[in-house]
Structures are given as C-alpha cells and as structure tokens.
Amino acid sequence: MKRLPMYLHRDKGELWLTENERENLKLSYRIRQVVFEETSPFQHVMILDSYDFGRMLVLDGIVQTTSADGYIYNEMIVHVPLAYHPRPRRVLIIGGGDCGAAREACKHPHVEQIDMVEIDERVVEACKTYLPEVSGNLSDPRVRFLFTDGVRYARQPEGLYDVIIVDSSDPIGPAEQLFEQSFYQHLYRALKDDGMMVCQSQSPIFHAEVMQQTYARMSSVYPHVHMYTAVVPTYPGGLWSFTIGAKQPLAARPRNRFDLETKYVNQEILTGCFQLPQFLKQMINTVETVAI
Ligand code: SAM
C-alpha cells in the first residue's frame, strides 16, 4: 500500500488532514486527493484537493490558503494598503508563496514593480502549477521573484518601497523572525518617507498574544498603526487581523473610488474594515507601545 503523506490519516477508509492548531484544538478537513507532496529544504509542502474548500496549500501540516476563500485574505492584505497609499509604485511582498498577494497587486495599473521575496521556490512552483485558483498562473512582467530569506533581504534596501506586504505563514519555523521588532525596523528603513507596511497579525481570539505583540512592536517603530479585520473561514476562528504601520497619517478614506475587479473588497469594505469590535479595541488599547 502507498505511504500516506505526513499530516494525513485515514478514518474508516476516508482521507483526512488534521491541523494541530493548539493543544486543545484540532481542525480536520476531508481530503479527496493528494495533488502534490514534497519536503523542500524549508518545509513540508502539499497541495491537497479537499471536499469543502477545494484545492489548498498546506505547509508543515498547516493550511495556508484555499481555492474557496483565499481571495478574501489576499484581497484584504493587498488592496487596503494600496488603496490608502497616495501613490503606490514600488511594492515589496515578503512571503506570499501562493502568489495570491502578487496577483492582487498586479491589478493596480499604477504599480510599476513588485518584488516578491519568498524563501521557498518550491511553494511558488507548486502553486503556479497546481493552485491556479489562487496564483492565477501569475506571469506579470512587473513581478520580480527573489528566492531568499525575507529577514535577510529586509536589511538591505533604504527608502526604496512605497508599500511592503508581509504575507507570512504562522510565527513558527522560517516565518518566526517575520514577527520580530528588528524586522519591522528594517522594513521602516526600506520604505520611502510616505511608505507603509502591512502584515497579517493572526487571530484575535486564538492568537491574542501574537496579535497584541505585533501591534505593540509595530507601534514602537511606526508613528501610525491601524488594525483591520476580515473573516477568512479557513483560519481558526474565522476572524483574522491585519496591522498597518505607516510613516504618515492614514487618509480618512481611500485615494480614489475603488473600481478593480475583485470578489471581496469594495469601496465600503475599504472604509468599514477599520471598525473594530469592542473586545478588539480594548485589546489593542491596553497594549503597551514600548519595545518588547
Ligand atoms: N496567507 C497565508 C497565511 O496567512 O497562512 C500565508 C501565505 S504564504 C503561503 C506564506 C509564505 O511565507 C510561505 O510560502 C513561506 O515559504 C514564506 N516564508 C516563511 N518564512 C519566510 C521568510 N523568512 N522569508 C521569506 N518567505 C518566508
């Protein structure tokens, strides 16, 4: 019998992926087929075809994005900063191996260059080939792929980027340092004087500590920090947070009326996403903004 890939198990003849979210919480997905599986130099990579979420990218047993709802996350992490920045021309994406964020950034006609710094080339290759619903077979000439560690890369540029998008996996393994304060400091230096960065800051409910820590660390580096949310069914708890750090105050509304072709983001979402539920407001109001 064929060896079962890591992280998968059979239950009464059915194939399941069980994501070990935390000690007392596991999420299971019934899988139709293993489309791709490989251990890269950085992580275990799978593209699975699931019954309810369609094809999904799974890294080290953790679901990263799916055909069913990947667009919500990718549109939110890209269009919010690009709609509020006064003149986004040069964009840096760190991580984002599924290519969904780069694909969304390409929808902005004024963006001239997108540098995508991803540590794991195999993730990009697998997603381009087997996850076109998310990657869109990305082949825009404005996208420049740099396969290297985003932490190392971030130390070099000075005043180069308008917008930096940190589309990282969870803060374990190669992505751990993408949540460090020194990393946010390097990104600050890499931004132009009116630049801004955004990162995914995890679940306010299940990763409250990481979310608060991210907000605190960014607040000690950036003068203007704003949190916004979206509901992404794939991620534990659904409710997901994003944090913007900006060198200049954020405009009261997006630069122009939003008219790009999207499935989730629209003009109302762009302004409404900053309205936080009461518990979340309290969580970030009580965060100490000193260096951690
Ligand atoms: N949207 C997803 C989520 O929130 O779960 C994550 C998107 S993407 C798949 C995350 C990418 O970050 C992965 O492809 C991983 O290889 C990449 N990554 C992790 N650590 C990195 C690092 N230090 N430098 C560059 N890319 C990194």
mmCIF file of C-alpha atoms and ligand atoms in Angstrom:
data_model
loop_
_atom_site.group_PDB
_atom_site.id
_atom_site.type_symbol
_atom_site.label_atom_id
_atom_site.label_comp_id
_atom_site.label_asym_id
_atom_site.label_seq_id
_atom_site.Cartn_x
_atom_site.Cartn_y
_atom_site.Cartn_z
ATOM 1 C CA MET A 1 0.000 0.000 0.000
ATOM 2 C CA LYS A 2 1.177 3.541 -0.845
ATOM 3 C CA ARG A 3 2.771 5.507 2.009
ATOM 4 C CA LEU A 4 0.432 8.127 3.479
ATOM 5 C CA PRO A 5 1.945 11.648 3.337
ATOM 6 C CA MET A 6 2.845 13.278 6.645
ATOM 7 C CA TYR A 7 -0.042 15.019 8.447
ATOM 8 C CA LEU A 8 -2.698 12.871 6.704
ATOM 9 C CA HIS A 9 -4.529 9.930 8.191
ATOM 10 C CA ARG A 10 -7.260 7.504 7.239
ATOM 11 C CA ASP A 11 -10.502 7.201 9.176
ATOM 12 C CA LYS A 12 -12.903 4.427 8.083
ATOM 13 C CA GLY A 13 -11.323 4.481 4.628
ATOM 14 C CA GLU A 14 -11.615 8.292 4.279
ATOM 15 C CA LEU A 15 -8.569 10.529 3.921
ATOM 16 C CA TRP A 16 -8.275 13.415 6.425
ATOM 17 C CA LEU A 17 -5.876 16.265 7.155
ATOM 18 C CA THR A 18 -5.838 17.208 10.811
ATOM 19 C CA GLU A 19 -4.308 20.571 11.582
ATOM 20 C CA ASN A 20 -2.915 20.677 15.111
ATOM 21 C CA GLU A 21 -3.916 24.237 15.855
ATOM 22 C CA ARG A 22 -3.139 24.188 19.590
ATOM 23 C CA GLU A 23 -3.166 21.772 22.488
ATOM 24 C CA ASN A 24 -6.949 21.539 22.713
ATOM 25 C CA LEU A 25 -7.983 22.479 19.195
ATOM 26 C CA LYS A 26 -7.574 20.426 16.040
ATOM 27 C CA LEU A 27 -9.213 21.191 12.695
ATOM 28 C CA SER A 28 -9.894 18.345 10.276
ATOM 29 C CA TYR A 29 -10.577 18.501 6.550
ATOM 30 C CA ARG A 30 -11.721 15.541 4.457
ATOM 31 C CA ILE A 31 -9.390 15.172 1.502
ATOM 32 C CA ARG A 32 -10.317 13.879 -1.924
ATOM 33 C CA GLN A 33 -6.803 13.645 -3.343
ATOM 34 C CA VAL A 34 -3.154 14.478 -2.699
ATOM 35 C CA VAL A 35 -2.228 16.599 -5.719
ATOM 36 C CA PHE A 36 1.384 17.415 -4.799
ATOM 37 C CA GLU A 37 3.680 16.476 -1.937
ATOM 38 C CA GLU A 38 7.334 17.227 -1.298
ATOM 39 C CA THR A 39 9.703 18.083 1.509
ATOM 40 C CA SER A 40 11.554 21.215 0.426
ATOM 41 C CA PRO A 41 14.738 22.449 2.156
ATOM 42 C CA PHE A 42 12.474 24.649 4.335
ATOM 43 C CA GLN A 43 9.222 22.805 4.966
ATOM 44 C CA HIS A 44 6.824 20.033 4.059
ATOM 45 C CA VAL A 45 4.702 21.233 1.101
ATOM 46 C CA MET A 46 1.377 19.784 -0.046
ATOM 47 C CA ILE A 47 -1.374 20.779 -2.427
ATOM 48 C CA LEU A 48 -4.481 18.840 -1.427
ATOM 49 C CA ASP A 49 -7.885 18.635 -3.034
ATOM 50 C CA SER A 50 -10.382 18.889 -0.177
ATOM 51 C CA TYR A 51 -14.111 18.278 -0.248
ATOM 52 C CA ASP A 52 -15.308 21.594 1.214
ATOM 53 C CA PHE A 53 -12.509 24.077 0.454
ATOM 54 C CA GLY A 54 -11.313 22.813 -2.937
ATOM 55 C CA ARG A 55 -7.563 22.811 -3.517
ATOM 56 C CA MET A 56 -5.451 24.018 -0.609
ATOM 57 C CA LEU A 57 -1.806 24.799 0.086
ATOM 58 C CA VAL A 58 -0.587 23.084 3.266
ATOM 59 C CA LEU A 59 2.835 23.865 4.765
ATOM 60 C CA ASP A 60 4.112 21.717 7.640
ATOM 61 C CA GLY A 61 0.546 20.460 8.117
ATOM 62 C CA ILE A 62 -0.976 23.966 8.366
ATOM 63 C CA VAL A 63 -3.500 25.166 5.770
ATOM 64 C CA GLN A 64 -2.217 28.404 4.214
ATOM 65 C CA THR A 65 -4.805 29.221 1.595
ATOM 66 C CA THR A 66 -7.618 27.556 -0.318
ATOM 67 C CA SER A 67 -9.479 27.910 -3.596
ATOM 68 C CA ALA A 68 -12.672 28.557 -1.668
ATOM 69 C CA ASP A 69 -11.628 31.580 0.389
ATOM 70 C CA GLY A 70 -8.027 32.536 -0.443
ATOM 71 C CA TYR A 71 -9.289 35.614 -2.278
ATOM 72 C CA ILE A 72 -10.637 37.160 0.950
ATOM 73 C CA TYR A 73 -7.245 37.149 2.658
ATOM 74 C CA ASN A 74 -5.244 38.090 -0.456
ATOM 75 C CA GLU A 75 -7.519 40.951 -1.456
ATOM 76 C CA MET A 76 -7.551 42.315 2.091
ATOM 77 C CA ILE A 77 -3.802 42.207 2.673
ATOM 78 C CA VAL A 78 -3.130 43.941 -0.674
ATOM 79 C CA HIS A 79 -5.934 46.338 -1.603
ATOM 80 C CA VAL A 80 -6.272 48.043 1.782
ATOM 81 C CA PRO A 81 -2.702 49.458 1.889
ATOM 82 C CA LEU A 82 -2.598 50.046 -1.878
ATOM 83 C CA ALA A 83 -5.891 51.967 -1.766
ATOM 84 C CA TYR A 84 -4.773 54.200 1.126
ATOM 85 C CA HIS A 85 -1.219 54.894 -0.045
ATOM 86 C CA PRO A 86 -1.151 58.201 -2.000
ATOM 87 C CA ARG A 87 0.987 56.910 -4.865
ATOM 88 C CA PRO A 88 1.951 53.230 -4.723
ATOM 89 C CA ARG A 89 4.512 52.479 -7.421
ATOM 90 C CA ARG A 90 7.005 50.077 -5.916
ATOM 91 C CA VAL A 91 5.749 47.180 -3.794
ATOM 92 C CA LEU A 92 7.634 44.550 -1.800
ATOM 93 C CA ILE A 93 5.931 41.303 -0.789
ATOM 94 C CA ILE A 94 7.686 39.137 1.783
ATOM 95 C CA GLY A 95 6.476 35.525 1.788
ATOM 96 C CA GLY A 96 3.288 35.118 -0.224
ATOM 97 C CA GLY A 97 4.454 31.912 -1.945
ATOM 98 C CA ASP A 98 0.949 31.056 -3.151
ATOM 99 C CA CYS A 99 1.258 34.165 -5.417
ATOM 100 C CA GLY A 100 -2.245 35.351 -4.480
ATOM 101 C CA ALA A 101 -0.993 38.642 -2.996
ATOM 102 C CA ALA A 102 1.212 39.396 -6.027
ATOM 103 C CA ARG A 103 -1.700 38.580 -8.302
ATOM 104 C CA GLU A 104 -3.883 41.140 -6.477
ATOM 105 C CA ALA A 105 -1.127 43.782 -6.514
ATOM 106 C CA CYS A 106 -0.884 43.363 -10.307
ATOM 107 C CA LYS A 107 -4.481 44.601 -10.610
ATOM 108 C CA HIS A 108 -3.282 48.124 -9.716
ATOM 109 C CA PRO A 109 -2.360 49.773 -13.015
ATOM 110 C CA HIS A 110 -0.092 52.391 -11.379
ATOM 111 C CA VAL A 111 2.085 49.809 -9.628
ATOM 112 C CA GLU A 112 5.315 49.585 -11.627
ATOM 113 C CA GLN A 113 7.296 46.912 -9.783
ATOM 114 C CA ILE A 114 6.502 44.137 -7.344
ATOM 115 C CA ASP A 115 9.470 42.465 -5.670
ATOM 116 C CA MET A 116 8.397 39.158 -4.188
ATOM 117 C CA VAL A 117 10.842 37.756 -1.654
ATOM 118 C CA GLU A 118 9.897 34.175 -0.852
ATOM 119 C CA ILE A 119 12.186 31.770 0.959
ATOM 120 C CA ASP A 120 10.851 28.645 -0.718
ATOM 121 C CA GLU A 121 10.860 28.442 -4.510
ATOM 122 C CA ARG A 122 9.104 25.073 -4.388
ATOM 123 C CA VAL A 123 5.975 26.665 -2.869
ATOM 124 C CA VAL A 124 5.768 29.131 -5.750
ATOM 125 C CA GLU A 125 6.304 26.406 -8.359
ATOM 126 C CA ALA A 126 3.706 24.112 -6.765
ATOM 127 C CA CYS A 127 1.101 26.898 -6.500
ATOM 128 C CA LYS A 128 1.660 28.138 -10.038
ATOM 129 C CA THR A 129 1.179 24.603 -11.355
ATOM 130 C CA TYR A 130 -1.439 23.110 -9.049
ATOM 131 C CA LEU A 131 -3.264 26.039 -7.411
ATOM 132 C CA PRO A 132 -4.216 28.377 -10.292
ATOM 133 C CA GLU A 133 -7.405 29.444 -8.484
ATOM 134 C CA VAL A 134 -5.148 31.354 -6.063
ATOM 135 C CA SER A 135 -1.950 32.003 -8.048
ATOM 136 C CA GLY A 136 -3.752 32.887 -11.270
ATOM 137 C CA ASN A 137 -0.767 31.390 -13.130
ATOM 138 C CA LEU A 138 0.995 34.642 -12.268
ATOM 139 C CA SER A 139 3.223 35.795 -15.127
ATOM 140 C CA ASP A 140 3.085 39.618 -14.979
ATOM 141 C CA PRO A 141 6.439 41.131 -16.027
ATOM 142 C CA ARG A 142 6.218 43.652 -13.148
ATOM 143 C CA VAL A 143 6.720 40.804 -10.639
ATOM 144 C CA ARG A 144 10.355 40.064 -9.798
ATOM 145 C CA PHE A 145 10.826 36.844 -7.804
ATOM 146 C CA LEU A 146 13.695 36.772 -5.323
ATOM 147 C CA PHE A 147 14.085 33.401 -3.638
ATOM 148 C CA THR A 148 15.780 34.261 -0.384
ATOM 149 C CA ASP A 149 15.074 34.833 3.295
ATOM 150 C CA GLY A 150 12.879 37.908 3.754
ATOM 151 C CA VAL A 151 14.585 38.745 7.052
ATOM 152 C CA ARG A 152 17.985 38.897 5.389
ATOM 153 C CA TYR A 153 16.642 40.778 2.356
ATOM 154 C CA ALA A 154 14.927 43.413 4.535
ATOM 155 C CA ARG A 155 18.279 44.588 5.932
ATOM 156 C CA GLN A 156 19.473 45.948 2.572
ATOM 157 C CA PRO A 157 17.098 48.469 0.916
ATOM 158 C CA GLU A 158 16.828 52.073 2.070
ATOM 159 C CA GLY A 159 13.905 54.315 1.114
ATOM 160 C CA LEU A 160 13.030 52.073 -1.815
ATOM 161 C CA TYR A 161 9.438 50.905 -1.382
ATOM 162 C CA ASP A 162 6.031 52.599 -1.204
ATOM 163 C CA VAL A 163 4.234 49.603 0.288
ATOM 164 C CA ILE A 164 5.579 46.456 1.964
ATOM 165 C CA ILE A 165 3.264 43.474 2.422
ATOM 166 C CA VAL A 166 4.350 40.781 4.861
ATOM 167 C CA ASP A 167 2.344 37.749 3.772
ATOM 168 C CA SER A 168 3.881 35.281 6.158
ATOM 169 C CA SER A 169 2.959 31.897 7.491
ATOM 170 C CA ASP A 170 2.428 31.484 11.257
ATOM 171 C CA PRO A 171 5.289 32.590 13.555
ATOM 172 C CA ILE A 172 6.989 29.217 13.688
ATOM 173 C CA GLY A 173 9.821 27.800 11.584
ATOM 174 C CA PRO A 174 11.183 30.118 8.838
ATOM 175 C CA ALA A 175 8.488 32.760 9.482
ATOM 176 C CA GLU A 176 9.243 33.267 13.190
ATOM 177 C CA GLN A 177 11.568 36.211 12.599
ATOM 178 C CA LEU A 178 8.991 37.920 10.373
ATOM 179 C CA PHE A 179 7.199 38.874 13.617
ATOM 180 C CA GLU A 180 10.273 40.371 15.327
ATOM 181 C CA GLN A 181 10.632 44.042 16.176
ATOM 182 C CA SER A 182 14.055 44.284 14.478
ATOM 183 C CA PHE A 183 12.413 43.077 11.254
ATOM 184 C CA TYR A 184 9.809 45.878 11.448
ATOM 185 C CA GLN A 185 12.663 48.346 11.975
ATOM 186 C CA HIS A 186 14.418 47.151 8.835
ATOM 187 C CA LEU A 187 11.177 47.452 6.883
ATOM 188 C CA TYR A 188 10.763 51.020 8.178
ATOM 189 C CA ARG A 189 14.149 51.883 6.701
ATOM 190 C CA ALA A 190 13.279 50.148 3.423
ATOM 191 C CA LEU A 191 10.184 52.347 2.989
ATOM 192 C CA LYS A 192 10.024 55.788 1.378
ATOM 193 C CA ASP A 193 9.030 58.768 3.547
ATOM 194 C CA ASP A 194 5.325 58.239 2.887
ATOM 195 C CA GLY A 195 5.551 54.439 2.901
ATOM 196 C CA MET A 196 3.512 51.905 4.805
ATOM 197 C CA MET A 197 3.733 48.226 5.660
ATOM 198 C CA VAL A 198 1.054 45.685 6.421
ATOM 199 C CA CYS A 199 1.200 42.231 7.950
ATOM 200 C CA GLN A 200 -1.229 39.518 8.878
ATOM 201 C CA SER A 201 -1.388 39.638 12.659
ATOM 202 C CA GLN A 202 -3.227 36.382 13.345
ATOM 203 C CA SER A 203 -6.484 35.575 15.138
ATOM 204 C CA PRO A 204 -7.636 37.995 17.860
ATOM 205 C CA ILE A 205 -9.305 35.049 19.586
ATOM 206 C CA PHE A 206 -6.877 32.164 19.292
ATOM 207 C CA HIS A 207 -3.584 34.055 18.912
ATOM 208 C CA ALA A 208 -4.344 37.065 21.107
ATOM 209 C CA GLU A 209 -0.806 37.238 22.435
ATOM 210 C CA VAL A 210 0.828 37.266 18.975
ATOM 211 C CA MET A 211 -1.689 39.839 17.750
ATOM 212 C CA GLN A 212 -1.096 42.164 20.698
ATOM 213 C CA GLN A 213 2.643 41.696 20.493
ATOM 214 C CA THR A 214 2.624 42.508 16.767
ATOM 215 C CA TYR A 215 0.592 45.657 17.398
ATOM 216 C CA ALA A 216 2.937 46.693 20.214
ATOM 217 C CA ARG A 217 6.093 46.010 18.242
ATOM 218 C CA MET A 218 4.842 47.903 15.199
ATOM 219 C CA SER A 219 3.666 50.797 17.403
ATOM 220 C CA SER A 220 7.147 51.191 18.795
ATOM 221 C CA VAL A 221 8.538 51.557 15.256
ATOM 222 C CA TYR A 222 5.773 53.316 13.247
ATOM 223 C CA PRO A 223 4.050 56.572 14.304
ATOM 224 C CA HIS A 224 0.703 55.482 12.804
ATOM 225 C CA VAL A 225 -0.577 51.964 13.402
ATOM 226 C CA HIS A 226 -4.040 50.733 12.428
ATOM 227 C CA MET A 227 -5.676 47.359 12.692
ATOM 228 C CA TYR A 228 -8.360 45.975 10.415
ATOM 229 C CA THR A 229 -10.117 42.623 10.150
ATOM 230 C CA ALA A 230 -11.800 40.221 7.775
ATOM 231 C CA VAL A 231 -13.436 36.845 8.168
ATOM 232 C CA VAL A 232 -11.462 34.058 6.481
ATOM 233 C CA PRO A 233 -13.267 30.731 7.066
ATOM 234 C CA THR A 234 -10.102 28.624 6.638
ATOM 235 C CA TYR A 235 -8.269 30.239 9.525
ATOM 236 C CA PRO A 236 -9.032 29.149 13.086
ATOM 237 C CA GLY A 237 -11.958 31.120 14.445
ATOM 238 C CA GLY A 238 -12.573 32.828 11.096
ATOM 239 C CA LEU A 239 -11.943 36.371 12.346
ATOM 240 C CA TRP A 240 -8.485 37.481 11.195
ATOM 241 C CA SER A 241 -6.465 40.629 11.933
ATOM 242 C CA PHE A 242 -4.141 42.714 9.756
ATOM 243 C CA THR A 243 -1.958 45.564 11.000
ATOM 244 C CA ILE A 244 -0.763 48.585 9.027
ATOM 245 C CA GLY A 245 2.258 50.600 10.112
ATOM 246 C CA ALA A 246 2.579 53.945 8.306
ATOM 247 C CA LYS A 247 5.158 56.736 8.341
ATOM 248 C CA GLN A 248 2.473 59.388 7.623
ATOM 249 C CA PRO A 249 -1.100 59.610 8.950
ATOM 250 C CA LEU A 250 -3.524 57.403 7.051
ATOM 251 C CA ALA A 251 -6.029 59.339 4.890
ATOM 252 C CA ALA A 252 -9.635 59.323 6.097
ATOM 253 C CA ARG A 253 -10.675 57.391 3.022
ATOM 254 C CA PRO A 254 -9.097 55.580 0.049
ATOM 255 C CA ARG A 255 -7.295 57.765 -2.523
ATOM 256 C CA ASN A 256 -9.780 57.018 -5.321
ATOM 257 C CA ARG A 257 -13.094 55.262 -5.626
ATOM 258 C CA PHE A 258 -12.215 51.548 -5.742
ATOM 259 C CA ASP A 259 -13.136 50.005 -9.087
ATOM 260 C CA LEU A 260 -10.861 46.987 -9.535
ATOM 261 C CA GLU A 261 -12.270 43.576 -10.340
ATOM 262 C CA THR A 262 -12.421 41.748 -7.025
ATOM 263 C CA LYS A 263 -14.589 39.208 -5.220
ATOM 264 C CA TYR A 264 -14.464 40.559 -1.668
ATOM 265 C CA VAL A 265 -13.038 44.076 -1.433
ATOM 266 C CA ASN A 266 -15.175 47.036 -2.455
ATOM 267 C CA GLN A 267 -15.365 50.694 -1.506
ATOM 268 C CA GLU A 268 -17.445 50.017 1.624
ATOM 269 C CA ILE A 269 -15.164 47.215 2.861
ATOM 270 C CA LEU A 270 -12.133 49.502 2.439
ATOM 271 C CA THR A 271 -13.525 52.001 4.916
ATOM 272 C CA GLY A 272 -15.551 49.628 7.112
ATOM 273 C CA CYS A 273 -12.740 47.147 7.781
ATOM 274 C CA PHE A 274 -11.117 49.523 10.295
ATOM 275 C CA GLN A 275 -14.248 49.449 12.502
ATOM 276 C CA LEU A 276 -13.165 47.068 15.243
ATOM 277 C CA PRO A 277 -15.357 45.072 17.599
ATOM 278 C CA GLN A 278 -15.295 46.329 21.192
ATOM 279 C CA PHE A 279 -13.179 43.483 22.630
ATOM 280 C CA LEU A 280 -10.532 44.033 19.957
ATOM 281 C CA LYS A 281 -10.419 47.785 20.571
ATOM 282 C CA GLN A 282 -9.883 47.069 24.235
ATOM 283 C CA MET A 283 -7.179 44.523 23.460
ATOM 284 C CA ILE A 284 -5.096 46.979 21.460
ATOM 285 C CA ASN A 285 -5.815 49.961 23.721
ATOM 286 C CA THR A 286 -4.284 48.111 26.613
ATOM 287 C CA VAL A 287 -1.207 47.121 24.633
ATOM 288 C CA GLU A 288 1.961 48.803 25.788
ATOM 289 C CA THR A 289 3.620 50.547 22.878
ATOM 290 C CA VAL A 290 7.102 50.256 24.275
ATOM 291 C CA ALA A 291 9.646 47.941 22.710
ATOM 292 C CA ILE A 292 9.172 44.285 23.613
HETATM 293 N N1 SAM B 1 -1.866 33.537 3.671
HETATM 294 C C1 SAM B 1 -1.138 32.585 4.379
HETATM 295 C C2 SAM B 1 -1.425 32.519 5.860
HETATM 296 O O1 SAM B 1 -1.703 33.549 6.494
HETATM 297 O O2 SAM B 1 -1.374 31.405 6.374
HETATM 298 C C3 SAM B 1 0.323 32.625 4.168
HETATM 299 C C4 SAM B 1 0.737 32.910 2.771
HETATM 300 S S1 SAM B 1 2.216 32.350 2.132
HETATM 301 C C5 SAM B 1 1.936 30.688 1.728
HETATM 302 C C6 SAM B 1 3.430 32.309 3.418
HETATM 303 C C7 SAM B 1 4.813 32.113 2.817
HETATM 304 O O3 SAM B 1 5.797 32.688 3.654
HETATM 305 C C8 SAM B 1 5.242 30.660 2.605
HETATM 306 O O4 SAM B 1 5.251 30.376 1.246
HETATM 307 C C9 SAM B 1 6.627 30.569 3.244
HETATM 308 O O5 SAM B 1 7.532 29.804 2.499
HETATM 309 C C10 SAM B 1 7.001 32.049 3.293
HETATM 310 N N2 SAM B 1 8.033 32.361 4.293
HETATM 311 C C11 SAM B 1 8.130 31.903 5.569
HETATM 312 N N3 SAM B 1 9.225 32.410 6.166
HETATM 313 C C12 SAM B 1 9.805 33.235 5.257
HETATM 314 C C13 SAM B 1 10.973 34.049 5.296
HETATM 315 N N4 SAM B 1 11.734 34.106 6.379
HETATM 316 N N5 SAM B 1 11.280 34.759 4.169
HETATM 317 C C14 SAM B 1 10.519 34.697 3.063
HETATM 318 N N6 SAM B 1 9.399 33.939 2.974
HETATM 319 C C15 SAM B 1 9.058 33.221 4.059
#
